[in-house]
């Protein structure tokens, strides 16, 4: 569980609380992960969003993998979006651990007309 913030260029700052269980299976060099995430909006618009993600990773070295990731925003508290209106994005990602740093860099493409066309993501974490 974590408190998150995000801003889309030209958009409002979004503040939300994210609860994401992680379900994973490791088979030698392959890792399969499902994250049934629920986001609780803390801005004036509020709302609860079910946004599951999935990931298939192939381990190249003990500290690096190449991944395919899929993000899906399925519903909020007021309705369940039809498939064509959901925000879905598929990514090709490199995950790497360097000393105390974890880096997740990817390039994604929306999978329907309502999604962003192309997306670049970068997640960096420091282990204490």
mmCIF file with all atom_site columns, C-alpha atoms in Angstrom:
data_model
loop_
_atom_site.group_PDB
_atom_site.id
_atom_site.type_symbol
_atom_site.label_atom_id
_atom_site.label_alt_id
_atom_site.label_comp_id
_atom_site.label_asym_id
_atom_site.label_entity_id
_atom_site.label_seq_id
_atom_site.pdbx_PDB_ins_code
_atom_site.Cartn_x
_atom_site.Cartn_y
_atom_site.Cartn_z
_atom_site.occupancy
_atom_site.B_iso_or_equiv
_atom_site.pdbx_formal_charge
_atom_site.auth_seq_id
_atom_site.auth_comp_id
_atom_site.auth_asym_id
_atom_site.auth_atom_id
_atom_site.pdbx_PDB_model_num
ATOM 1   C CA . UNK A 1 1   ? 0.000   0.000   0.000   1.00 0.00 ? 1   UNK A CA 1
ATOM 2   C CA . UNK A 1 2   ? 1.293   3.431   -0.841  1.00 0.00 ? 2   UNK A CA 1
ATOM 3   C CA . UNK A 1 3   ? 0.355   7.062   -1.211  1.00 0.00 ? 3   UNK A CA 1
ATOM 4   C CA . UNK A 1 4   ? 0.921   8.198   -4.813  1.00 0.00 ? 4   UNK A CA 1
ATOM 5   C CA . UNK A 1 5   ? 0.836   11.361  -6.843  1.00 0.00 ? 5   UNK A CA 1
ATOM 6   C CA . UNK A 1 6   ? 0.925   11.858  -10.599 1.00 0.00 ? 6   UNK A CA 1
ATOM 7   C CA . UNK A 1 7   ? 0.478   14.663  -13.088 1.00 0.00 ? 7   UNK A CA 1
ATOM 8   C CA . UNK A 1 8   ? -0.327  14.398  -16.751 1.00 0.00 ? 8   UNK A CA 1
ATOM 9   C CA . UNK A 1 9   ? 1.292   17.212  -18.779 1.00 0.00 ? 9   UNK A CA 1
ATOM 10  C CA . UNK A 1 10  ? -1.201  20.063  -18.836 1.00 0.00 ? 10  UNK A CA 1
ATOM 11  C CA . UNK A 1 11  ? -3.452  18.277  -16.348 1.00 0.00 ? 11  UNK A CA 1
ATOM 12  C CA . UNK A 1 12  ? -4.273  18.410  -12.668 1.00 0.00 ? 12  UNK A CA 1
ATOM 13  C CA . UNK A 1 13  ? -2.187  16.838  -9.916  1.00 0.00 ? 13  UNK A CA 1
ATOM 14  C CA . UNK A 1 14  ? -3.705  13.502  -8.921  1.00 0.00 ? 14  UNK A CA 1
ATOM 15  C CA . UNK A 1 15  ? -3.344  12.243  -5.345  1.00 0.00 ? 15  UNK A CA 1
ATOM 16  C CA . UNK A 1 16  ? -4.431  8.702   -4.534  1.00 0.00 ? 16  UNK A CA 1
ATOM 17  C CA . UNK A 1 17  ? -3.874  5.806   -2.160  1.00 0.00 ? 17  UNK A CA 1
ATOM 18  C CA . UNK A 1 18  ? -2.941  2.583   -3.944  1.00 0.00 ? 18  UNK A CA 1
ATOM 19  C CA . UNK A 1 19  ? -3.481  -0.932  -2.607  1.00 0.00 ? 19  UNK A CA 1
ATOM 20  C CA . UNK A 1 20  ? -1.711  -3.498  -4.811  1.00 0.00 ? 20  UNK A CA 1
ATOM 21  C CA . UNK A 1 21  ? -1.371  -7.151  -3.840  1.00 0.00 ? 21  UNK A CA 1
ATOM 22  C CA . UNK A 1 22  ? 1.351   -8.918  -5.830  1.00 0.00 ? 22  UNK A CA 1
ATOM 23  C CA . UNK A 1 23  ? 0.728   -12.464 -7.075  1.00 0.00 ? 23  UNK A CA 1
ATOM 24  C CA . UNK A 1 24  ? 3.775   -13.987 -8.785  1.00 0.00 ? 24  UNK A CA 1
ATOM 25  C CA . UNK A 1 25  ? 5.062   -17.292 -10.123 1.00 0.00 ? 25  UNK A CA 1
ATOM 26  C CA . UNK A 1 26  ? 8.775   -17.865 -10.879 1.00 0.00 ? 26  UNK A CA 1
ATOM 27  C CA . UNK A 1 27  ? 9.688   -20.653 -13.336 1.00 0.00 ? 27  UNK A CA 1
ATOM 28  C CA . UNK A 1 28  ? 13.462  -20.683 -13.871 1.00 0.00 ? 28  UNK A CA 1
ATOM 29  C CA . UNK A 1 29  ? 14.142  -17.580 -16.022 1.00 0.00 ? 29  UNK A CA 1
ATOM 30  C CA . UNK A 1 30  ? 10.453  -16.614 -16.427 1.00 0.00 ? 30  UNK A CA 1
ATOM 31  C CA . UNK A 1 31  ? 8.387   -14.642 -13.900 1.00 0.00 ? 31  UNK A CA 1
ATOM 32  C CA . UNK A 1 32  ? 4.606   -14.139 -14.233 1.00 0.00 ? 32  UNK A CA 1
ATOM 33  C CA . UNK A 1 33  ? 3.009   -11.422 -12.099 1.00 0.00 ? 33  UNK A CA 1
ATOM 34  C CA . UNK A 1 34  ? -0.561  -10.178 -11.615 1.00 0.00 ? 34  UNK A CA 1
ATOM 35  C CA . UNK A 1 35  ? -1.304  -7.046  -9.564  1.00 0.00 ? 35  UNK A CA 1
ATOM 36  C CA . UNK A 1 36  ? -5.051  -6.512  -8.913  1.00 0.00 ? 36  UNK A CA 1
ATOM 37  C CA . UNK A 1 37  ? -4.612  -2.845  -7.912  1.00 0.00 ? 37  UNK A CA 1
ATOM 38  C CA . UNK A 1 38  ? -7.305  -0.665  -6.322  1.00 0.00 ? 38  UNK A CA 1
ATOM 39  C CA . UNK A 1 39  ? -6.744  3.117   -6.279  1.00 0.00 ? 39  UNK A CA 1
ATOM 40  C CA . UNK A 1 40  ? -8.607  5.380   -3.855  1.00 0.00 ? 40  UNK A CA 1
ATOM 41  C CA . UNK A 1 41  ? -8.723  8.983   -5.170  1.00 0.00 ? 41  UNK A CA 1
ATOM 42  C CA . UNK A 1 42  ? -7.951  11.635  -2.559  1.00 0.00 ? 42  UNK A CA 1
ATOM 43  C CA . UNK A 1 43  ? -8.628  14.715  -4.728  1.00 0.00 ? 43  UNK A CA 1
ATOM 44  C CA . UNK A 1 44  ? -11.983 16.488  -4.905  1.00 0.00 ? 44  UNK A CA 1
ATOM 45  C CA . UNK A 1 45  ? -13.002 14.122  -7.728  1.00 0.00 ? 45  UNK A CA 1
ATOM 46  C CA . UNK A 1 46  ? -12.288 11.150  -5.408  1.00 0.00 ? 46  UNK A CA 1
ATOM 47  C CA . UNK A 1 47  ? -13.489 7.766   -6.564  1.00 0.00 ? 47  UNK A CA 1
ATOM 48  C CA . UNK A 1 48  ? -12.211 4.223   -6.479  1.00 0.00 ? 48  UNK A CA 1
ATOM 49  C CA . UNK A 1 49  ? -10.611 2.646   -9.545  1.00 0.00 ? 49  UNK A CA 1
ATOM 50  C CA . UNK A 1 50  ? -9.894  -1.038  -10.175 1.00 0.00 ? 50  UNK A CA 1
ATOM 51  C CA . UNK A 1 51  ? -6.720  -1.064  -12.290 1.00 0.00 ? 51  UNK A CA 1
ATOM 52  C CA . UNK A 1 52  ? -5.204  -4.545  -12.647 1.00 0.00 ? 52  UNK A CA 1
ATOM 53  C CA . UNK A 1 53  ? -1.799  -5.030  -14.248 1.00 0.00 ? 53  UNK A CA 1
ATOM 54  C CA . UNK A 1 54  ? 0.120   -8.020  -15.523 1.00 0.00 ? 54  UNK A CA 1
ATOM 55  C CA . UNK A 1 55  ? 3.758   -8.680  -16.264 1.00 0.00 ? 55  UNK A CA 1
ATOM 56  C CA . UNK A 1 56  ? 5.773   -11.412 -17.958 1.00 0.00 ? 56  UNK A CA 1
ATOM 57  C CA . UNK A 1 57  ? 9.509   -11.107 -17.321 1.00 0.00 ? 57  UNK A CA 1
ATOM 58  C CA . UNK A 1 58  ? 12.486  -12.978 -18.730 1.00 0.00 ? 58  UNK A CA 1
ATOM 59  C CA . UNK A 1 59  ? 15.591  -12.859 -16.505 1.00 0.00 ? 59  UNK A CA 1
ATOM 60  C CA . UNK A 1 60  ? 18.731  -12.020 -18.504 1.00 0.00 ? 60  UNK A CA 1
ATOM 61  C CA . UNK A 1 61  ? 21.138  -11.691 -15.552 1.00 0.00 ? 61  UNK A CA 1
ATOM 62  C CA . UNK A 1 62  ? 20.546  -11.974 -11.785 1.00 0.00 ? 62  UNK A CA 1
ATOM 63  C CA . UNK A 1 63  ? 19.936  -8.187  -11.746 1.00 0.00 ? 63  UNK A CA 1
ATOM 64  C CA . UNK A 1 64  ? 18.277  -7.497  -15.129 1.00 0.00 ? 64  UNK A CA 1
ATOM 65  C CA . UNK A 1 65  ? 15.131  -8.648  -16.903 1.00 0.00 ? 65  UNK A CA 1
ATOM 66  C CA . UNK A 1 66  ? 13.182  -7.792  -20.060 1.00 0.00 ? 66  UNK A CA 1
ATOM 67  C CA . UNK A 1 67  ? 9.460   -7.537  -19.441 1.00 0.00 ? 67  UNK A CA 1
ATOM 68  C CA . UNK A 1 68  ? 6.141   -7.210  -21.164 1.00 0.00 ? 68  UNK A CA 1
ATOM 69  C CA . UNK A 1 69  ? 3.680   -5.274  -18.989 1.00 0.00 ? 69  UNK A CA 1
ATOM 70  C CA . UNK A 1 70  ? -0.017  -4.540  -19.429 1.00 0.00 ? 70  UNK A CA 1
ATOM 71  C CA . UNK A 1 71  ? -1.986  -1.874  -17.543 1.00 0.00 ? 71  UNK A CA 1
ATOM 72  C CA . UNK A 1 72  ? -5.798  -1.822  -17.565 1.00 0.00 ? 72  UNK A CA 1
ATOM 73  C CA . UNK A 1 73  ? -8.124  0.692   -15.883 1.00 0.00 ? 73  UNK A CA 1
ATOM 74  C CA . UNK A 1 74  ? -11.356 -1.271  -15.680 1.00 0.00 ? 74  UNK A CA 1
ATOM 75  C CA . UNK A 1 75  ? -13.808 0.720   -13.589 1.00 0.00 ? 75  UNK A CA 1
ATOM 76  C CA . UNK A 1 76  ? -14.470 3.454   -11.098 1.00 0.00 ? 76  UNK A CA 1
ATOM 77  C CA . UNK A 1 77  ? -17.144 3.823   -8.449  1.00 0.00 ? 77  UNK A CA 1
ATOM 78  C CA . UNK A 1 78  ? -19.736 5.175   -10.869 1.00 0.00 ? 78  UNK A CA 1
ATOM 79  C CA . UNK A 1 79  ? -19.544 2.690   -13.745 1.00 0.00 ? 79  UNK A CA 1
ATOM 80  C CA . UNK A 1 80  ? -17.737 -0.185  -15.387 1.00 0.00 ? 80  UNK A CA 1
ATOM 81  C CA . UNK A 1 81  ? -16.139 1.090   -18.577 1.00 0.00 ? 81  UNK A CA 1
ATOM 82  C CA . UNK A 1 82  ? -16.886 -0.744  -21.847 1.00 0.00 ? 82  UNK A CA 1
ATOM 83  C CA . UNK A 1 83  ? -13.718 -2.256  -23.377 1.00 0.00 ? 83  UNK A CA 1
ATOM 84  C CA . UNK A 1 84  ? -13.377 0.536   -25.974 1.00 0.00 ? 84  UNK A CA 1
ATOM 85  C CA . UNK A 1 85  ? -13.411 3.230   -23.227 1.00 0.00 ? 85  UNK A CA 1
ATOM 86  C CA . UNK A 1 86  ? -10.851 1.662   -20.888 1.00 0.00 ? 86  UNK A CA 1
ATOM 87  C CA . UNK A 1 87  ? -7.350  3.064   -20.574 1.00 0.00 ? 87  UNK A CA 1
ATOM 88  C CA . UNK A 1 88  ? -5.142  0.134   -21.617 1.00 0.00 ? 88  UNK A CA 1
ATOM 89  C CA . UNK A 1 89  ? -1.417  0.292   -22.296 1.00 0.00 ? 89  UNK A CA 1
ATOM 90  C CA . UNK A 1 90  ? 1.117   -2.428  -23.182 1.00 0.00 ? 90  UNK A CA 1
ATOM 91  C CA . UNK A 1 91  ? 4.821   -1.817  -22.422 1.00 0.00 ? 91  UNK A CA 1
ATOM 92  C CA . UNK A 1 92  ? 8.200   -3.277  -23.314 1.00 0.00 ? 92  UNK A CA 1
ATOM 93  C CA . UNK A 1 93  ? 10.342  -2.760  -20.207 1.00 0.00 ? 93  UNK A CA 1
ATOM 94  C CA . UNK A 1 94  ? 13.873  -3.198  -18.863 1.00 0.00 ? 94  UNK A CA 1
ATOM 95  C CA . UNK A 1 95  ? 14.097  -3.854  -15.103 1.00 0.00 ? 95  UNK A CA 1
ATOM 96  C CA . UNK A 1 96  ? 17.525  -3.518  -13.534 1.00 0.00 ? 96  UNK A CA 1
ATOM 97  C CA . UNK A 1 97  ? 19.034  -3.423  -10.062 1.00 0.00 ? 97  UNK A CA 1
ATOM 98  C CA . UNK A 1 98  ? 22.281  -1.480  -9.623  1.00 0.00 ? 98  UNK A CA 1
ATOM 99  C CA . UNK A 1 99  ? 23.604  -1.488  -6.047  1.00 0.00 ? 99  UNK A CA 1
ATOM 100 C CA . UNK A 1 100 ? 20.734  -0.005  -3.974  1.00 0.00 ? 100 UNK A CA 1
ATOM 101 C CA . UNK A 1 101 ? 18.822  1.319   -7.002  1.00 0.00 ? 101 UNK A CA 1
ATOM 102 C CA . UNK A 1 102 ? 15.976  -0.377  -8.882  1.00 0.00 ? 102 UNK A CA 1
ATOM 103 C CA . UNK A 1 103 ? 15.210  1.062   -12.321 1.00 0.00 ? 103 UNK A CA 1
ATOM 104 C CA . UNK A 1 104 ? 12.152  0.232   -14.426 1.00 0.00 ? 104 UNK A CA 1
ATOM 105 C CA . UNK A 1 105 ? 12.198  1.887   -17.870 1.00 0.00 ? 105 UNK A CA 1
ATOM 106 C CA . UNK A 1 106 ? 9.682   1.168   -20.568 1.00 0.00 ? 106 UNK A CA 1
ATOM 107 C CA . UNK A 1 107 ? 8.043   2.292   -23.782 1.00 0.00 ? 107 UNK A CA 1
ATOM 108 C CA . UNK A 1 108 ? 4.326   1.682   -24.090 1.00 0.00 ? 108 UNK A CA 1
ATOM 109 C CA . UNK A 1 109 ? 1.529   1.935   -26.617 1.00 0.00 ? 109 UNK A CA 1
ATOM 110 C CA . UNK A 1 110 ? -2.181  2.360   -25.960 1.00 0.00 ? 110 UNK A CA 1
ATOM 111 C CA . UNK A 1 111 ? -4.191  -0.637  -27.093 1.00 0.00 ? 111 UNK A CA 1
ATOM 112 C CA . UNK A 1 112 ? -7.408  1.219   -27.979 1.00 0.00 ? 112 UNK A CA 1
ATOM 113 C CA . UNK A 1 113 ? -8.553  4.688   -29.121 1.00 0.00 ? 113 UNK A CA 1
ATOM 114 C CA . UNK A 1 114 ? -9.232  5.943   -25.584 1.00 0.00 ? 114 UNK A CA 1
ATOM 115 C CA . UNK A 1 115 ? -5.686  5.174   -24.365 1.00 0.00 ? 115 UNK A CA 1
ATOM 116 C CA . UNK A 1 116 ? -2.569  7.303   -24.739 1.00 0.00 ? 116 UNK A CA 1
ATOM 117 C CA . UNK A 1 117 ? -0.882  6.706   -28.095 1.00 0.00 ? 117 UNK A CA 1
ATOM 118 C CA . UNK A 1 118 ? 2.763   6.328   -26.954 1.00 0.00 ? 118 UNK A CA 1
ATOM 119 C CA . UNK A 1 119 ? 4.046   6.441   -23.372 1.00 0.00 ? 119 UNK A CA 1
ATOM 120 C CA . UNK A 1 120 ? 7.512   6.437   -21.805 1.00 0.00 ? 120 UNK A CA 1
ATOM 121 C CA . UNK A 1 121 ? 7.728   5.412   -18.158 1.00 0.00 ? 121 UNK A CA 1
ATOM 122 C CA . UNK A 1 122 ? 10.551  5.510   -15.647 1.00 0.00 ? 122 UNK A CA 1
ATOM 123 C CA . UNK A 1 123 ? 10.284  4.226   -12.093 1.00 0.00 ? 123 UNK A CA 1
ATOM 124 C CA . UNK A 1 124 ? 13.315  4.554   -9.834  1.00 0.00 ? 124 UNK A CA 1
ATOM 125 C CA . UNK A 1 125 ? 13.560  3.219   -6.283  1.00 0.00 ? 125 UNK A CA 1
ATOM 126 C CA . UNK A 1 126 ? 16.270  3.311   -3.644  1.00 0.00 ? 126 UNK A CA 1
ATOM 127 C CA . UNK A 1 127 ? 16.577  0.508   -1.083  1.00 0.00 ? 127 UNK A CA 1
ATOM 128 C CA . UNK A 1 128 ? 17.446  1.603   2.437   1.00 0.00 ? 128 UNK A CA 1
#
